[in-house]
JSON list of C-alpha atoms in Angstrom, two decimals:
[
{"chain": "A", "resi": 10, "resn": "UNK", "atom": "CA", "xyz": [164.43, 188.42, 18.98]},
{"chain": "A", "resi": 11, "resn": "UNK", "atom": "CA", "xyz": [164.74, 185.98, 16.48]},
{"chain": "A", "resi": 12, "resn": "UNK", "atom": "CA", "xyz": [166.55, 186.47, 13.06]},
{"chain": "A", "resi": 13, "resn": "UNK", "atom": "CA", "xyz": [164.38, 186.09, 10.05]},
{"chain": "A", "resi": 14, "resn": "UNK", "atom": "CA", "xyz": [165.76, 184.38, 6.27]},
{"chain": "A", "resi": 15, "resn": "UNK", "atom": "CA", "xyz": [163.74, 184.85, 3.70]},
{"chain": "A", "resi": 16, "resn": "UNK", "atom": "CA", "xyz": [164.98, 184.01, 0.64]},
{"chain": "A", "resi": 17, "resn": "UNK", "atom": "CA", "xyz": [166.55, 186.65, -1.30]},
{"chain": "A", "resi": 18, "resn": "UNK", "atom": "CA", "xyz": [165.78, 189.50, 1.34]},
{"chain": "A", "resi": 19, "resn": "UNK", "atom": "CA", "xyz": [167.88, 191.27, 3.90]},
{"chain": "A", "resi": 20, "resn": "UNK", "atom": "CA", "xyz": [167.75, 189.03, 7.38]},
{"chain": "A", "resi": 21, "resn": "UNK", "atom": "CA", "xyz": [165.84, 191.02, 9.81]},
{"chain": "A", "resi": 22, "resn": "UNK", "atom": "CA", "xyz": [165.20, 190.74, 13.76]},
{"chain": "A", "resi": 23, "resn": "UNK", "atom": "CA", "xyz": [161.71, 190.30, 14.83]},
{"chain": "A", "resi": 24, "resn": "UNK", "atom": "CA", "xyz": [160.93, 190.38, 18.86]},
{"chain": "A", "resi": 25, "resn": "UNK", "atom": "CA", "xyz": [159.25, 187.39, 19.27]},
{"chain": "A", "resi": 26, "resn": "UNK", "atom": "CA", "xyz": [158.77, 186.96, 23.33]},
{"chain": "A", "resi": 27, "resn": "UNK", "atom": "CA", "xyz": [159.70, 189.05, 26.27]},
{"chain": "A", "resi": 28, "resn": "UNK", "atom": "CA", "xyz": [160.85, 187.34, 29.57]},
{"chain": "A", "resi": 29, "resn": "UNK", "atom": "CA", "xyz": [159.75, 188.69, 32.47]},
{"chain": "A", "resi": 30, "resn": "UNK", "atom": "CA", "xyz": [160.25, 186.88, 35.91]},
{"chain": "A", "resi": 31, "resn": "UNK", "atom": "CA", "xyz": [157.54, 184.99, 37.64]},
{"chain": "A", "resi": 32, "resn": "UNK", "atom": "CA", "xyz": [158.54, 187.08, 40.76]},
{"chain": "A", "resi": 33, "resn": "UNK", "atom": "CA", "xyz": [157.92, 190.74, 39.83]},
{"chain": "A", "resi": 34, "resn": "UNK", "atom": "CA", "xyz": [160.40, 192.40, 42.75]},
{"chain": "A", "resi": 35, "resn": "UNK", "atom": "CA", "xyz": [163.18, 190.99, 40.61]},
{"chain": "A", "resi": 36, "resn": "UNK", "atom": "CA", "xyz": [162.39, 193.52, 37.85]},
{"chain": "A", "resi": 37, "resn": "UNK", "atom": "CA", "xyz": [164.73, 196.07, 38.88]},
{"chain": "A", "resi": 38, "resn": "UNK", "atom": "CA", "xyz": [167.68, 194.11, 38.00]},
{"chain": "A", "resi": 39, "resn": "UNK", "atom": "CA", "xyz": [166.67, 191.54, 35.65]},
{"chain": "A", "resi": 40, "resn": "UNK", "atom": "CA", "xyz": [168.70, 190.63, 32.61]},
{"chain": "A", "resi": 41, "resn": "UNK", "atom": "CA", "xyz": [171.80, 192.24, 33.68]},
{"chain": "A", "resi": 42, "resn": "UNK", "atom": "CA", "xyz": [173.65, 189.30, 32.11]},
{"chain": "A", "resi": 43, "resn": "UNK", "atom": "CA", "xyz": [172.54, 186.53, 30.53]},
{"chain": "A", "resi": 44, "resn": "UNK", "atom": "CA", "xyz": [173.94, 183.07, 28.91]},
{"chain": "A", "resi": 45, "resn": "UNK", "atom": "CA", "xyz": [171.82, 181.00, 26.54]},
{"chain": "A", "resi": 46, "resn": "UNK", "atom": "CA", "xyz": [172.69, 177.03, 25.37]},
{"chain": "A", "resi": 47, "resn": "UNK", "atom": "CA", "xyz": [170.70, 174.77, 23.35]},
{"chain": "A", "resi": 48, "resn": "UNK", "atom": "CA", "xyz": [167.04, 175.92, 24.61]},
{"chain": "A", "resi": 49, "resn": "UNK", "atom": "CA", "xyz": [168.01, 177.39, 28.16]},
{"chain": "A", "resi": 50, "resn": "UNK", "atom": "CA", "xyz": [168.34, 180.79, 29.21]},
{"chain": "A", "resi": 51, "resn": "UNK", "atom": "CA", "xyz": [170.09, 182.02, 32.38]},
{"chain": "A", "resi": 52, "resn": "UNK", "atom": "CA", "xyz": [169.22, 185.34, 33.61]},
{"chain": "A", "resi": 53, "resn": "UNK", "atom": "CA", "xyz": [170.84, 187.45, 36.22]},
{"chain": "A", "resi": 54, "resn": "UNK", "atom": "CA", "xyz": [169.00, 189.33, 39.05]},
{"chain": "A", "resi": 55, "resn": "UNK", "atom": "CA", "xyz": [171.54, 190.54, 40.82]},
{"chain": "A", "resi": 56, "resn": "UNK", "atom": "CA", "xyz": [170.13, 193.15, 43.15]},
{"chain": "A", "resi": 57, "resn": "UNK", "atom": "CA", "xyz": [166.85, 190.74, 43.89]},
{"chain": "A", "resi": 58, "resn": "UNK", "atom": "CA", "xyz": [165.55, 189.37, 47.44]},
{"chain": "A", "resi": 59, "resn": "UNK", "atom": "CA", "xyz": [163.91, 191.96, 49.28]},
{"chain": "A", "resi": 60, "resn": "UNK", "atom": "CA", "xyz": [165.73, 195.04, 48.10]},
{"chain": "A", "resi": 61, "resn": "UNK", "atom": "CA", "xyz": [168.80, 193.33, 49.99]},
{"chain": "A", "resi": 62, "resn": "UNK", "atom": "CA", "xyz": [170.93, 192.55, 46.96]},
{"chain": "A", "resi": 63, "resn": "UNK", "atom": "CA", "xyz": [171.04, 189.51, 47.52]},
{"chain": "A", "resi": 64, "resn": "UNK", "atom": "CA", "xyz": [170.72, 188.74, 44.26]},
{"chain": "A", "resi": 65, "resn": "UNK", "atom": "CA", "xyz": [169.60, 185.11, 42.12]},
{"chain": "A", "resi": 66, "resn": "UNK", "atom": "CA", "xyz": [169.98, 183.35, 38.48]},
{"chain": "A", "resi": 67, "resn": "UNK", "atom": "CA", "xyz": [166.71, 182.78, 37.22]},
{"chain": "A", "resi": 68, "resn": "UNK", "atom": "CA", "xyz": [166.54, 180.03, 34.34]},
{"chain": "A", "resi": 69, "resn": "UNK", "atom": "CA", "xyz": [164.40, 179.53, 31.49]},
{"chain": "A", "resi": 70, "resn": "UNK", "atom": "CA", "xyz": [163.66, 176.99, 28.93]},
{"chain": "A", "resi": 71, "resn": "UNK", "atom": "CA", "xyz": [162.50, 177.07, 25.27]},
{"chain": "A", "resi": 72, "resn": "UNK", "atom": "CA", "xyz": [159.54, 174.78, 24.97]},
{"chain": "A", "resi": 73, "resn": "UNK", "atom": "CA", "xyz": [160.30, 172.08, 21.71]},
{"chain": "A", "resi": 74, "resn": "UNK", "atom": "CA", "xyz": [156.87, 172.37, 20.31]},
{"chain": "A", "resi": 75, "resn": "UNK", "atom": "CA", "xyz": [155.53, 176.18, 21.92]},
{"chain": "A", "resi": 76, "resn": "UNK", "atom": "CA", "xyz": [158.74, 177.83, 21.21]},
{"chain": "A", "resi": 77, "resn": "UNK", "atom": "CA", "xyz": [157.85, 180.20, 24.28]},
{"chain": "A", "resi": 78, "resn": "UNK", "atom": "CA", "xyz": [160.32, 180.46, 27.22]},
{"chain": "A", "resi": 79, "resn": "UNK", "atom": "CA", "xyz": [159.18, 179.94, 30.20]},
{"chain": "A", "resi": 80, "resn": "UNK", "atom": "CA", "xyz": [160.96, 179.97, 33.66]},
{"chain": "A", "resi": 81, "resn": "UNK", "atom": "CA", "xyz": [161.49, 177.05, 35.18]},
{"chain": "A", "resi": 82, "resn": "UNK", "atom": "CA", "xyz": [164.04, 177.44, 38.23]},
{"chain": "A", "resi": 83, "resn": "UNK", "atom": "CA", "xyz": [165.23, 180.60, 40.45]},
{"chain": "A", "resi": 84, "resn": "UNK", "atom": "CA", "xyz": [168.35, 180.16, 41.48]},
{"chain": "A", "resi": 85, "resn": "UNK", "atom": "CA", "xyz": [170.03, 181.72, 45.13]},
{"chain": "A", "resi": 86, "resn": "UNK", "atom": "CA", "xyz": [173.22, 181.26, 46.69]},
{"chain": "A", "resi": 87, "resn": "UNK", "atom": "CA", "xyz": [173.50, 178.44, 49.01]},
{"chain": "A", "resi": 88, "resn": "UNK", "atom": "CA", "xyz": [175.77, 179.89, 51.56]},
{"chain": "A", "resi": 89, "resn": "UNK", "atom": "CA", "xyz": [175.17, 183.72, 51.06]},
{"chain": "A", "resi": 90, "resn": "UNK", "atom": "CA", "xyz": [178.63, 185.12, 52.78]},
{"chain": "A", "resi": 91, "resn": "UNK", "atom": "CA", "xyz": [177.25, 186.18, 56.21]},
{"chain": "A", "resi": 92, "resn": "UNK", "atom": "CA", "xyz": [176.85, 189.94, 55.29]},
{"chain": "A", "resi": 93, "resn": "UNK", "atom": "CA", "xyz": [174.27, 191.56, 57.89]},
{"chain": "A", "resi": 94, "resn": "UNK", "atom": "CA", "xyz": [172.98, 193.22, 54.78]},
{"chain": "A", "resi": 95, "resn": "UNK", "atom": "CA", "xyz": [172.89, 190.50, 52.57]},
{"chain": "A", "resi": 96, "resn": "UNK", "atom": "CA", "xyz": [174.68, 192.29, 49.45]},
{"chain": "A", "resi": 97, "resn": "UNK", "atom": "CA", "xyz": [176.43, 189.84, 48.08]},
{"chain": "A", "resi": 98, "resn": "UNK", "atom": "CA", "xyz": [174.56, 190.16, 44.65]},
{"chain": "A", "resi": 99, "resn": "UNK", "atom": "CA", "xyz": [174.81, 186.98, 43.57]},
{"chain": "A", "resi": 100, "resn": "UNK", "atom": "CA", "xyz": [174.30, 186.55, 39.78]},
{"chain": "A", "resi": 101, "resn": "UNK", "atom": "CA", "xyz": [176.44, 189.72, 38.77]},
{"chain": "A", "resi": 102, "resn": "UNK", "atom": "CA", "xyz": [177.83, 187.36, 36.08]},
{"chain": "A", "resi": 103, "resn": "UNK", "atom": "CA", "xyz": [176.50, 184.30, 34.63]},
{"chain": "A", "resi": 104, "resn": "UNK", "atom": "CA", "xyz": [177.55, 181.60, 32.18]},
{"chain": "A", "resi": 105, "resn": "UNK", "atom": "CA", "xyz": [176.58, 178.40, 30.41]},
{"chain": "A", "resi": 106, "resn": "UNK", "atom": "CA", "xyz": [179.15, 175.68, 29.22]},
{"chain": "A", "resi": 107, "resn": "UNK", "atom": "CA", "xyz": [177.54, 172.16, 28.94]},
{"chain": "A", "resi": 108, "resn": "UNK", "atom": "CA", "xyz": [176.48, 171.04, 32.12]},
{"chain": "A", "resi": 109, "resn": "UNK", "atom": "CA", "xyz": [177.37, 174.02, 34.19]},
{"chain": "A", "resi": 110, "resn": "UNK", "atom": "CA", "xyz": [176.48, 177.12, 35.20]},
{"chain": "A", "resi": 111, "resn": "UNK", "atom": "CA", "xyz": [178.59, 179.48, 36.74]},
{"chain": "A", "resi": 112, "resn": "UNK", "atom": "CA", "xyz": [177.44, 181.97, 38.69]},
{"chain": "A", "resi": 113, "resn": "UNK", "atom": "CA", "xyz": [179.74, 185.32, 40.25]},
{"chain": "A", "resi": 114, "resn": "UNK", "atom": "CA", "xyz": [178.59, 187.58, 42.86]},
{"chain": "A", "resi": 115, "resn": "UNK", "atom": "CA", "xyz": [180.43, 190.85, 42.41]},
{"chain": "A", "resi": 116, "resn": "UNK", "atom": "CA", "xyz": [180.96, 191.81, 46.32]},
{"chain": "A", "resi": 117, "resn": "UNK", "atom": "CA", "xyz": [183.79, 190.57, 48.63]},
{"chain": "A", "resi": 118, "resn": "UNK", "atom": "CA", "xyz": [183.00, 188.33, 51.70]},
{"chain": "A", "resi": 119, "resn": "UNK", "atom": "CA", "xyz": [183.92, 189.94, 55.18]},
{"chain": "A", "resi": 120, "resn": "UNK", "atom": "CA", "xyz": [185.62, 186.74, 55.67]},
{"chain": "A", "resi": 121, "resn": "UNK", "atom": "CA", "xyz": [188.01, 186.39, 52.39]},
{"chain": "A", "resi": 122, "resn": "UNK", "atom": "CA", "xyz": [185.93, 183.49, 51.19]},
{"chain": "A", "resi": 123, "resn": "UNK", "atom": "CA", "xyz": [185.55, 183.86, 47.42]},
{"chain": "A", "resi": 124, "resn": "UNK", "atom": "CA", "xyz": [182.97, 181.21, 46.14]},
{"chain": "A", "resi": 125, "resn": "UNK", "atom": "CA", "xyz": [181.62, 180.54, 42.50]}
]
C-alpha cells in the first residue's frame, strides 16, 4: 500500500503492488514477517522447501524508476541444524538494520546450537 497526500484531503492507502514469490510452493507461509529499509523488502517463508519447514527469507527490491518490487534473492540457511525432518523454519523472524539482516528460526537444534 502506499499512503496518498493530497492537498487538503484525508491521507488514504491505495494497494499499489502485491508480492508474490517467484517460487509458488512458498505461498503457504509467505509474509509471515517482514522488514523493509530504504527500497528492500525482506520476507519470511518460514514453513517453505518441500513442505519440510525448512523455511527461507526471500528479498525484494523497489526499482528507482518502475517503482515495482521485484525479488531479487531467496535466502536459506547455510547450515540447517541436522534435523532428519528439516524443521528448523528458518525465517520465523526477520529484520533489517543497515547492512544486516537477521534472520531467526523458531525451532531448537537437537544439538543445543542456537545460530542467527
Amino acid at each position: 500500500f502506499e499512503r496518498s497526500l493530497k492537498r487538503g484531503r484525508i491521507p488514504a492507502w491505495m494497494q499499489k503492488h502485491k508480492l508474490s514469490a517467484a517460487d509458488v510452493s512458498v505461498d503457504p507461509f509467505f509474509g509471515g514477517h517482514v522488514s523493509l529499509q530504504e527500497g528492500l523488502l525482506a520476507v519470511s517463508a518460514h514453513g517453505h522447501k518441500d513442505e519440510t519447514f525448512a523455511g527461507s527469507v526471500l528479498i525484494f527490491e523497489l526499482g528507482k524508476l518502475s517503482k515495482k518490487w521485484t525479488q531479487v534473492d531467496q535466502l536459506y540457511a547455510k547450515d540447517p541444524f541436522g534435523s532428519p525432518a528439516g524443521d528448523e523454519r528458518f525465517g520465523f523472524s526477520v529484520k533489517m538494520s543497515g547492512e544486516y539482516l537477521v534472520v531467526s528460526s523458531s525451532q531448537v537444534p537437537r544439538d543445543g546450537r542456537h545460530e542467527t
